[in-house]
Short mmCIF file of C-alpha atoms and ligand atoms in Angstrom, two decimals:
data_model
loop_
_atom_site.label_atom_id
_atom_site.label_comp_id
_atom_site.label_asym_id
_atom_site.label_seq_id
_atom_site.Cartn_x
_atom_site.Cartn_y
_atom_site.Cartn_z
CA UNK C 1 28.32 1.34 -14.67
CA UNK C 2 31.18 0.75 -11.24
CA UNK C 3 30.88 4.20 -11.56
CA UNK C 4 27.19 4.24 -10.71
CA UNK C 5 26.96 1.66 -7.86
CA UNK C 6 30.33 3.25 -5.94
CA UNK C 7 28.69 6.32 -6.02
CA UNK C 8 25.24 4.69 -4.59
CA UNK C 9 26.92 2.97 -1.66
CA UNK C 10 29.55 6.43 -1.11
CA UNK C 11 25.82 8.80 -0.97
CA UNK C 12 22.21 7.00 -1.32
CA UNK C 13 20.44 5.52 1.29
CA UNK C 14 18.32 3.86 0.69
CA UNK C 15 14.36 2.45 3.13
CA UNK C 16 14.14 -0.43 5.22
CA UNK C 17 17.72 -1.26 4.24
CA UNK C 18 20.70 -2.16 6.64
CA UNK C 19 23.70 -0.64 4.84
CA UNK C 20 26.10 -3.20 5.45
CA UNK C 21 25.24 -5.56 4.27
CA UNK C 22 23.54 -3.44 1.13
CA UNK C 23 26.20 -3.84 -1.60
CA UNK C 24 27.37 -7.15 -0.25
CA UNK C 25 27.72 -10.31 -1.93
CA UNK C 26 23.51 -11.15 -0.39
CA UNK C 27 22.21 -7.86 -1.40
CA UNK C 28 24.73 -6.49 -4.70
CA UNK C 29 23.14 -3.14 -6.53
CA UNK C 30 21.15 -3.44 -9.52
CA UNK C 31 20.36 -0.02 -11.51
CA UNK C 32 17.79 0.27 -13.10
CA UNK C 33 17.85 1.92 -16.58
CA UNK C 34 14.30 1.88 -17.76
CA UNK C 35 11.34 0.36 -18.49
CA UNK C 36 9.65 -1.84 -20.98
CA UNK C 37 6.18 -2.56 -20.62
CA UNK C 38 5.76 -4.77 -17.32
CA UNK C 39 10.23 -5.18 -17.62
CA UNK C 40 12.13 -3.20 -15.54
CA UNK C 41 15.81 -2.88 -17.93
CA UNK C 42 18.99 -2.59 -15.67
CA UNK C 43 22.25 -0.78 -16.85
CA UNK C 44 23.40 -3.95 -18.14
CA UNK C 45 20.44 -4.88 -19.75
CA UNK C 46 19.27 -7.20 -17.45
CA UNK C 47 15.18 -7.40 -17.27
CA UNK C 48 13.01 -8.14 -14.31
CA UNK C 49 9.20 -8.46 -14.99
CA UNK C 50 7.67 -6.49 -12.10
CA UNK C 51 6.34 -8.86 -10.54
CA UNK C 52 5.24 -6.29 -7.53
CA UNK C 53 3.81 -3.82 -9.56
CA UNK C 54 7.27 -1.01 -8.20
CA UNK C 55 6.23 -1.87 -4.39
CA UNK C 56 2.87 -2.47 -5.28
CA UNK C 57 1.73 1.34 -7.24
CA UNK C 58 2.51 0.53 -11.00
CA UNK C 59 -0.72 -0.73 -11.85
CA UNK C 60 -0.60 -0.91 -15.04
CA UNK C 61 3.20 -1.06 -15.67
CA UNK C 62 5.70 1.17 -16.84
CA UNK C 63 5.24 3.56 -20.28
CA UNK C 64 2.02 2.95 -20.53
CA UNK C 65 1.12 6.12 -23.07
CA UNK C 66 -2.33 7.16 -21.78
CA UNK C 67 -0.17 8.35 -19.06
CA UNK C 68 2.73 9.23 -20.75
CA UNK C 69 0.92 11.60 -22.76
CA UNK C 70 -1.35 13.00 -20.44
CA UNK C 71 2.14 13.61 -18.34
CA UNK C 72 3.58 15.73 -21.31
CA UNK C 73 0.03 17.79 -22.79
CA UNK C 74 0.08 19.00 -18.72
CA UNK C 75 3.99 19.96 -18.96
CA UNK C 76 2.81 22.04 -21.70
CA UNK C 77 0.54 24.11 -19.15
CA UNK C 78 2.29 23.83 -16.04
CA UNK C 79 3.82 21.29 -13.79
CA UNK C 80 3.09 23.14 -10.46
CA UNK C 81 1.09 25.42 -8.08
CA UNK C 82 0.37 25.77 -4.74
CA UNK C 83 -3.16 24.90 -4.26
CA UNK C 84 -3.02 27.16 -0.62
CA UNK C 85 -4.39 30.30 -1.80
CA UNK C 86 -5.31 28.84 -5.33
CA UNK C 87 -6.72 26.82 -7.06
CA UNK C 88 -5.60 23.93 -10.70
CA UNK C 89 -7.86 22.71 -13.29
CA UNK C 90 -6.59 18.73 -12.89
CA UNK C 91 -6.53 18.97 -8.98
CA UNK C 92 -10.53 20.15 -9.59
CA UNK C 93 -10.48 17.67 -11.61
CA UNK C 94 -9.69 14.66 -10.31
CA UNK C 95 -11.06 15.46 -6.82
CA UNK C 96 -14.39 15.77 -8.98
CA UNK C 97 -13.60 12.67 -10.66
CA UNK C 98 -12.33 10.36 -7.37
CA UNK C 99 -16.02 12.16 -5.96
CA UNK C 100 -17.49 10.21 -8.21
CA UNK C 101 -15.82 7.02 -8.09
CA UNK C 102 -16.32 6.16 -4.87
CA UNK C 103 -18.41 4.88 -2.12
CA UNK C 104 -21.30 6.33 -0.41
CA UNK C 105 -21.11 10.78 0.53
CA UNK C 106 -16.57 10.47 0.04
CA UNK C 107 -17.40 13.35 -1.86
CA UNK C 108 -14.25 15.36 -0.79
CA UNK C 109 -10.59 15.53 -1.32
CA UNK C 110 -7.42 16.56 0.25
CA UNK C 111 -4.84 15.64 -1.71
CA UNK C 112 -1.47 14.86 0.02
CA UNK C 113 2.20 13.62 -1.49
CA UNK C 114 2.06 9.67 0.22
CA UNK C 115 0.50 7.29 1.72
CA UNK C 116 1.72 7.73 5.40
CA UNK C 117 0.08 11.55 5.19
CA UNK C 118 -2.97 10.69 3.48
CA UNK C 119 -3.34 8.52 7.24
CA UNK C 120 -1.30 11.28 8.61
CA UNK C 121 -4.03 14.60 7.27
CA UNK C 122 -7.10 11.63 8.74
CA UNK C 123 -6.05 11.44 11.55
CA UNK C 124 -6.26 14.68 12.23
CA UNK C 125 -8.86 15.43 10.66
CA UNK C 126 -10.64 12.68 12.86
CA UNK C 127 -9.30 14.53 16.03
CA UNK C 128 -10.14 17.83 15.43
CA UNK C 129 -13.57 16.54 14.24
CA UNK C 130 -14.05 15.37 17.12
CA UNK C 131 -13.10 19.02 19.16
CA UNK C 132 -15.38 20.60 17.01
CA UNK C 133 -17.63 19.18 17.12
CA UNK C 134 -17.90 18.06 20.65
CA UNK C 135 -16.18 20.90 22.36
CA UNK C 136 -12.04 21.23 23.13
CA UNK C 137 -12.72 19.59 26.95
CA UNK C 138 -13.67 16.15 24.56
CA UNK C 139 -13.45 12.65 25.72
CA UNK C 140 -13.13 11.80 22.15
CA UNK C 141 -9.34 10.13 22.28
CA UNK C 142 -8.87 7.49 21.65
CA UNK C 143 -7.88 5.78 17.98
CA UNK C 144 -7.53 1.82 17.67
CA UNK C 145 -5.62 0.56 15.31
CA UNK C 146 -5.22 -3.66 14.39
CA UNK C 147 -3.30 -6.10 15.84
CA UNK C 148 0.13 -5.50 13.17
CA UNK C 149 -1.23 -2.44 11.46
CA UNK C 150 1.13 -0.46 8.87
CA UNK C 151 -0.07 3.09 7.74
CA UNK C 152 3.52 4.61 7.24
CA UNK C 153 6.63 6.01 8.38
CA UNK C 154 5.47 9.12 9.45
CA UNK C 155 5.08 9.62 13.47
CA UNK C 156 1.07 9.46 13.42
CA UNK C 157 1.81 6.59 10.98
CA UNK C 158 4.25 4.69 12.78
CA UNK C 159 2.07 5.26 15.95
CA UNK C 160 -1.22 3.93 15.14
CA UNK C 161 1.40 0.69 14.05
CA UNK C 162 3.77 0.70 16.76
CA UNK C 163 5.50 -2.47 17.06
CA UNK C 164 8.97 -2.73 19.37
CA UNK C 165 10.57 -4.86 16.80
CA UNK C 166 10.52 -2.16 14.18
CA UNK C 167 9.92 1.36 16.48
CA UNK C 168 12.37 1.29 19.62
CA UNK C 169 13.83 4.60 18.87
CA UNK C 170 11.04 6.44 18.57
CA UNK C 171 8.72 4.83 21.35
CA UNK C 172 9.09 8.20 23.21
CA UNK C 173 7.03 10.13 20.41
CA UNK C 174 4.64 7.58 19.58
CA UNK C 175 0.71 8.50 21.01
CA UNK C 176 -0.56 5.33 22.84
CA UNK C 177 -3.19 3.33 20.00
CA UNK C 178 -5.47 0.72 21.09
CA UNK C 179 -4.83 -2.34 19.47
CA UNK C 180 -8.29 -3.91 17.68
CA UNK C 181 -7.70 -7.75 17.55
CA UNK C 182 -7.89 -9.72 14.12
CA UNK C 183 -11.52 -11.44 15.06
CA UNK C 184 -14.57 -10.08 14.97
CA UNK C 185 -16.17 -10.43 18.39
CA UNK C 186 -12.30 -9.45 20.10
CA UNK C 187 -12.87 -6.05 17.58
CA UNK C 188 -16.64 -5.22 18.49
CA UNK C 189 -15.34 -6.05 22.13
CA UNK C 190 -12.51 -2.97 21.82
CA UNK C 191 -14.75 -0.33 20.48
CA UNK C 192 -17.78 -1.26 22.45
CA UNK C 193 -15.31 -1.01 26.09
CA UNK C 194 -13.77 2.84 24.29
CA UNK C 195 -17.66 4.29 23.67
CA UNK C 196 -17.20 7.72 24.07
CA UNK C 197 -13.90 7.83 24.06
CA UNK C 198 -13.45 6.47 21.06
CA UNK C 199 -12.38 9.47 18.22
CA UNK C 200 -11.93 7.12 15.61
CA UNK C 201 -10.88 3.88 14.28
CA UNK C 202 -8.14 3.21 11.77
CA UNK C 203 -7.74 0.10 9.76
CA UNK C 204 -6.87 -1.88 6.24
CA UNK C 205 -10.30 -3.15 4.90
CA UNK C 206 -9.97 -7.23 3.66
CA UNK C 207 -6.82 -6.77 3.71
CA UNK C 208 -2.96 -6.14 5.51
CA UNK C 209 -0.78 -6.07 3.36
CA UNK C 210 2.62 -5.28 4.96
CA UNK C 211 1.30 -7.87 7.79
CA UNK C 212 1.67 -10.34 5.22
CA UNK C 213 -0.92 -10.16 3.30
CA UNK C 214 -3.26 -10.97 6.42
CA UNK C 215 -6.52 -12.01 4.67
CA UNK C 216 -9.57 -10.44 6.89
CA UNK C 217 -12.66 -13.69 8.00
CA UNK C 218 -16.22 -12.95 5.80
CA UNK C 219 -17.97 -9.65 8.02
CA UNK C 220 -15.34 -8.93 9.43
CA UNK C 221 -15.29 -4.50 8.32
CA UNK C 222 -19.02 -4.58 8.34
CA UNK C 223 -18.78 -5.65 11.56
CA UNK C 224 -16.39 -3.01 13.02
CA UNK C 225 -18.10 -0.37 10.71
CA UNK C 226 -21.22 -0.65 12.57
CA UNK C 227 -19.37 -1.10 15.62
CA UNK C 228 -17.96 2.56 15.24
CA UNK C 229 -20.42 4.10 13.99
CA UNK C 230 -22.39 2.31 17.11
CA UNK C 231 -19.81 4.06 19.51
CA UNK C 232 -20.28 7.92 17.47
CA UNK C 233 -16.58 7.00 16.37
CA UNK C 234 -15.86 7.49 12.81
CA UNK C 235 -14.39 4.36 10.31
CA UNK C 236 -10.75 5.47 8.55
CA UNK C 237 -10.04 3.30 6.01
CA UNK C 238 -6.73 3.18 4.48
CA UNK C 239 -6.55 1.99 1.39
CA UNK C 240 -3.34 2.75 -0.27
CA UNK C 241 -2.57 -0.47 0.04
CA UNK C 242 -6.58 -2.30 -1.47
CA UNK C 243 -7.92 0.96 -4.14
CA UNK C 244 -8.11 0.92 -6.90
CA UNK C 245 -9.46 -2.26 -8.41
CA UNK C 246 -6.34 -4.60 -6.02
CA UNK C 247 -9.17 -6.55 -4.12
CA UNK C 248 -10.83 -6.95 -7.25
CA UNK C 249 -13.79 -4.15 -7.24
CA UNK C 250 -12.52 -0.49 -7.25
CA UNK C 251 -12.82 -0.65 -3.35
CA UNK C 252 -12.05 -2.85 -0.84
CA UNK C 253 -14.72 -1.99 1.50
CA UNK C 254 -17.41 -2.20 -1.73
CA UNK C 255 -17.21 -6.23 -0.86
CA UNK C 256 -19.25 -5.19 2.28
CA UNK C 257 -20.96 -2.22 0.98
CA UNK C 258 -19.21 -0.28 4.28
CA UNK C 259 -18.48 3.23 2.99
CA UNK C 260 -15.68 4.85 5.19
CA UNK C 261 -15.83 8.21 6.73
CA UNK C 262 -12.53 8.66 5.47
CA UNK C 263 -10.66 7.19 2.49
CA UNK C 264 -7.33 7.44 2.48
CA UNK C 265 -5.65 6.48 -1.22
CA UNK C 266 -1.60 6.79 -2.83
CA UNK C 267 0.41 3.76 -4.14
CA UNK C 268 -2.32 3.33 -7.97
CA UNK C 269 -3.65 6.90 -7.81
CA UNK C 270 -1.16 7.77 -10.67
CA UNK C 271 -0.66 4.26 -12.25
CA UNK C 272 2.76 4.70 -10.03
CA UNK C 273 4.19 7.65 -11.87
CA UNK C 274 4.08 10.07 -8.88
CA UNK C 275 3.55 10.44 -5.64
CA UNK C 276 0.98 11.50 -5.27
CA UNK C 277 -1.97 10.57 -2.90
CA UNK C 278 -5.81 11.60 -1.66
CA UNK C 279 -7.95 11.31 1.56
CA UNK C 280 -11.44 11.91 0.59
CA UNK C 281 -13.73 12.70 3.68
CA UNK C 282 -17.92 12.79 3.54
CA UNK C 283 -19.33 16.20 4.32
CA UNK C 284 -20.29 15.10 7.64
CA UNK C 285 -16.13 15.29 8.43
CA UNK C 286 -15.82 18.37 6.29
CA UNK C 287 -19.18 20.61 7.45
CA UNK C 288 -18.07 21.25 10.98
CA UNK C 289 -14.22 22.36 9.42
CA UNK C 290 -16.65 24.94 7.55
CA UNK C 291 -19.63 26.08 9.37
CA UNK C 292 -19.78 28.42 12.35
CA UNK C 293 -16.67 31.51 12.78
CA UNK C 294 -14.10 31.87 10.50
CA UNK C 295 -11.43 31.43 13.42
CA UNK C 296 -8.53 29.63 13.42
CA UNK C 297 -9.86 26.74 15.19
CA UNK C 298 -11.70 25.22 12.41
CA UNK C 299 -9.17 25.78 9.84
CA UNK C 300 -7.09 22.14 9.57
CA UNK C 301 -3.30 23.17 10.00
CA UNK C 302 -2.37 20.65 7.37
CA UNK C 303 -0.61 21.22 4.12
CA UNK C 304 2.06 20.13 2.39
CA UNK C 305 4.03 22.00 -1.08
CA UNK C 306 3.83 19.48 -3.46
CA UNK C 307 -0.53 18.95 -1.87
CA UNK C 308 -2.04 18.61 -5.45
CA UNK C 309 0.63 18.32 -7.39
CA UNK C 310 -0.41 19.48 -11.28
CA UNK C 311 1.63 16.51 -13.18
CA UNK C 312 0.81 14.06 -10.62
CA UNK C 313 -2.91 14.64 -10.58
CA UNK C 314 -2.87 14.72 -13.96
CA UNK C 315 -1.35 11.41 -14.07
CA UNK C 316 -3.66 10.25 -11.61
CA UNK C 317 -6.92 11.05 -14.26
CA UNK C 318 -5.10 9.27 -17.17
CA UNK C 319 -4.29 6.34 -14.16
CA UNK C 320 -7.70 6.10 -13.19
CA UNK C 321 -9.02 6.62 -16.85
CA UNK C 322 -7.46 4.21 -17.62
CA UNK C 323 -8.21 0.99 -15.72
CA UNK C 324 -11.49 1.97 -15.72
CA UNK C 325 -11.55 0.79 -18.94
CA UNK C 326 -9.90 -2.23 -18.27
CA UNK C 327 -11.82 -2.78 -15.56
CA UNK C 328 -15.17 -2.26 -17.56
CA UNK C 329 -13.77 -4.79 -20.28
CA UNK C 330 -13.39 -7.61 -18.13
CA UNK C 331 -9.88 -8.01 -17.88
CA UNK C 332 -9.90 -7.23 -13.79
CA UNK C 333 -12.01 -9.83 -13.41
CA UNK C 334 -10.15 -12.68 -16.10
CA UNK C 335 -6.68 -12.09 -14.91
CA UNK C 336 -8.21 -12.64 -11.10
CA UNK C 337 -8.86 -16.26 -12.25
CA UNK C 338 -6.13 -16.61 -14.01
CA UNK C 339 -3.61 -15.86 -11.21
CA UNK C 340 -6.06 -17.98 -8.60
CA UNK C 341 -5.93 -20.87 -10.96
CA UNK C 342 -1.53 -20.11 -11.62
CA UNK C 343 -1.54 -20.22 -7.07
CA UNK C 344 -3.11 -23.11 -6.69
CA UNK C 345 -0.65 -26.29 -7.08
CA UNK C 346 1.56 -23.74 -4.81
CA UNK C 347 -0.84 -24.93 -1.64
CA UNK C 348 0.14 -28.39 -1.80
CA UNK C 349 4.06 -27.39 -1.76
CA UNK C 350 5.97 -28.88 1.46
CA UNK C 351 7.86 -25.36 1.91
CA UNK C 352 4.24 -23.82 1.45
CA UNK C 353 2.59 -23.04 5.32
CA UNK C 354 -0.59 -21.25 3.46
CA UNK C 355 -1.07 -18.49 0.20
CA UNK C 356 -3.74 -16.13 1.43
CA UNK C 357 -5.19 -13.91 -1.66
CA UNK C 358 -7.69 -11.17 -2.10
CA UNK C 359 -7.82 -10.21 -5.24
CA UNK C 360 -4.66 -9.26 -7.06
CA UNK C 361 -2.43 -9.20 -3.75
CA UNK C 362 -1.13 -11.92 -2.86
CA UNK C 363 1.23 -13.91 0.46
CA UNK C 364 2.58 -17.37 -0.07
CA UNK C 365 3.93 -17.92 3.35
CA UNK C 366 6.96 -20.42 3.71
CA UNK C 367 8.08 -22.58 6.59
CA UNK C 368 10.34 -25.23 7.20
CA UNK C 369 8.02 -27.69 8.02
CA UNK C 370 4.00 -27.39 7.42
CA UNK C 371 4.39 -29.88 10.73
CA UNK C 372 3.87 -27.61 13.43
CA UNK C 373 4.96 -25.39 11.66
CA UNK C 374 8.14 -25.06 12.02
CA UNK C 375 9.64 -21.64 11.05
CA UNK C 376 12.93 -21.13 9.63
CA UNK C 377 15.25 -18.90 11.18
CA UNK C 378 14.97 -15.23 10.73
CA UNK C 379 19.13 -14.93 10.73
CA UNK C 380 18.27 -17.11 7.73
CA UNK C 381 16.71 -14.63 5.76
CA UNK C 382 14.99 -17.62 3.70
CA UNK C 383 12.43 -15.65 2.27
CA UNK C 384 15.02 -12.94 0.67
CA UNK C 385 16.65 -15.44 -1.15
CA UNK C 386 13.13 -16.71 -2.41
CA UNK C 387 13.36 -13.21 -4.17
CA UNK C 388 16.61 -13.08 -5.20
CA UNK C 389 16.60 -16.30 -6.77
CA UNK C 390 13.43 -14.89 -8.46
CA UNK C 391 15.39 -11.56 -9.46
CA UNK C 392 18.11 -13.78 -10.54
CA UNK C 393 16.58 -15.57 -12.91
CA UNK C 394 14.12 -11.96 -14.29
CA UNK C 395 11.30 -11.40 -12.29
CA UNK C 396 11.44 -9.02 -9.28
CA UNK C 397 9.94 -9.73 -6.20
CA UNK C 398 9.98 -8.72 -2.42
CA UNK C 399 9.06 -10.71 0.32
CA UNK C 400 7.91 -9.85 3.73
CA UNK C 401 9.71 -11.80 6.29
CA UNK C 402 8.89 -15.31 5.19
CA UNK C 403 5.95 -14.48 3.18
CA UNK C 404 7.10 -13.58 -0.95
CA UNK C 405 4.41 -10.65 -1.68
CA UNK C 406 3.52 -10.92 -5.15
CA UNK C 407 1.14 -8.06 -6.52
CA UNK C 408 0.95 -8.30 -10.27
CA UNK C 409 -0.16 -4.67 -12.78
CA UNK C 410 -3.00 -5.15 -14.35
CA UNK C 411 -1.44 -5.60 -17.47
CA UNK C 412 0.32 -8.58 -17.34
CA UNK C 413 -0.68 -11.15 -19.60
CA UNK C 414 -1.96 -14.28 -18.39
CA UNK C 415 2.16 -15.17 -19.85
CA UNK C 416 3.55 -13.40 -17.83
CA UNK C 417 0.74 -14.33 -14.63
CA UNK C 418 1.95 -17.88 -15.33
CA UNK C 419 6.19 -17.26 -15.33
CA UNK C 420 5.69 -14.72 -12.21
CA UNK C 421 4.12 -17.58 -10.38
CA UNK C 422 6.59 -20.39 -11.68
CA UNK C 423 9.39 -17.71 -10.97
CA UNK C 424 8.26 -17.92 -6.49
CA UNK C 425 7.59 -22.06 -6.65
CA UNK C 426 11.10 -22.35 -8.82
CA UNK C 427 13.15 -20.34 -6.44
CA UNK C 428 11.54 -22.32 -3.74
CA UNK C 429 12.23 -25.60 -3.92
CA UNK C 430 15.95 -23.90 -4.55
CA UNK C 431 16.52 -22.47 -1.39
CA UNK C 432 13.65 -23.70 1.25
CA UNK C 433 14.60 -27.44 1.10
CA UNK C 434 18.22 -27.12 2.17
CA UNK C 435 17.43 -24.04 4.32
CA UNK C 436 15.35 -26.60 6.20
CA UNK C 437 17.96 -28.70 7.01
CA UNK C 438 19.86 -26.46 8.49
CA UNK C 439 17.85 -24.15 10.34
CA UNK C 440 18.05 -24.67 13.99
C1 LIG S 1 -2.06 -0.15 4.41
C2 LIG S 1 -0.81 0.95 3.79
N1 LIG S 1 -1.28 2.82 4.04
C3 LIG S 1 0.25 3.20 3.94
C4 LIG S 1 1.06 2.43 3.30
C5 LIG S 1 2.47 3.87 3.14
O1 LIG S 1 2.59 4.31 2.39
P1 LIG S 1 3.89 5.48 1.74
O2 LIG S 1 4.77 4.88 1.31
O3 LIG S 1 3.70 5.92 0.48
O4 LIG S 1 4.20 6.35 2.72
C6 LIG S 1 1.26 1.36 2.81
C7 LIG S 1 2.40 1.14 1.93
O5 LIG S 1 3.12 0.40 1.97
C8 LIG S 1 -0.05 0.56 2.79
O6 LIG S 1 0.13 -0.58 2.20
#
């Protein structure tokens, strides 16, 4: 065990981690070795209820028999073959399945391997399509993304979600992206102002996850979709976090009857088993790439070695079926109600400014005092400490700043939902009063 930790400290570079703190008293290294159902088990045998679905992707928990079996069966055939110049059975079957499940006429699927790359390819499709349709001199070059957008960490995605606090070092590499305000009138005004120069609007529909589980006002998505269409631009919905029933419906856009031109999926696609993502587009988006002369201009020059990986697609086929079965049995709706009931008392807690929830995406915002509100000093790392308290008591949490996130898998029992919420409450009680006394 000590050897493993020493090797971690010597060789691993963890994402979004300050390595001056990693391994210290506030950030002890926990090494996960296996899982059972909804719990992860570390090398010491300690168990952690995975209340964040391992960063929002293990929608069905861990070691799901149907997904395990599908991967084993695929291993007996072939683990990977390229989609460049060849096709593959699981990739075809998954593309057809997604076409059947996605709203409207979203039916053409480009596979990549992460949420960021799903967005990256969507951007490139939109930009290249504008040139194909309107010619190289097209003014449609302008992109709009929401305030505090997060779409991943490749440079295109960073440009969409540019934040001086995080990305200053890359400022000279990021391309300009206009900001879409979060209120309906402001958003419509920004879209109208861009007019014929607008290439695409990119947004997370209904809930901005990484921004702190910010829930959009009802009608916002539909209004943005309508204004985008009126401007002759494309709507790219990033459902990397919201897709696959996370908001209580299969896709968040369905809440407002919106069919985007491009839809980005990842995280829950394989039930969190393997890195696979999909960018699904309508025939109108795809056709300019498939008509006219067979020259380079109409080829989408994008691809990854593991595009359409067979094991990933096999896992996704099983995960999507499993989740559809749960939803059809009413378990998704029942669990959502249970979660809402368990969370209700937290809203009155003196250190909880707001409980934001849409479906299974939950953000509990912590404050030193509701009056003001008075926030904790950033250096106090209150969210981090509450999460650690949860972990020390057997529930895995990960905050966004001082917003405690819950994103339970659909495989949670009612009792596990209550355990997860209770862990947040106990963590707040243990950490916040003292932190509020000492905050500046
Ligand atoms: C909405 C959204 N888009 C994109 C991403 C990036 O996904 P990945 O980490 O798989 O690149 C995330 C990750 O949290 C996300 O929440």
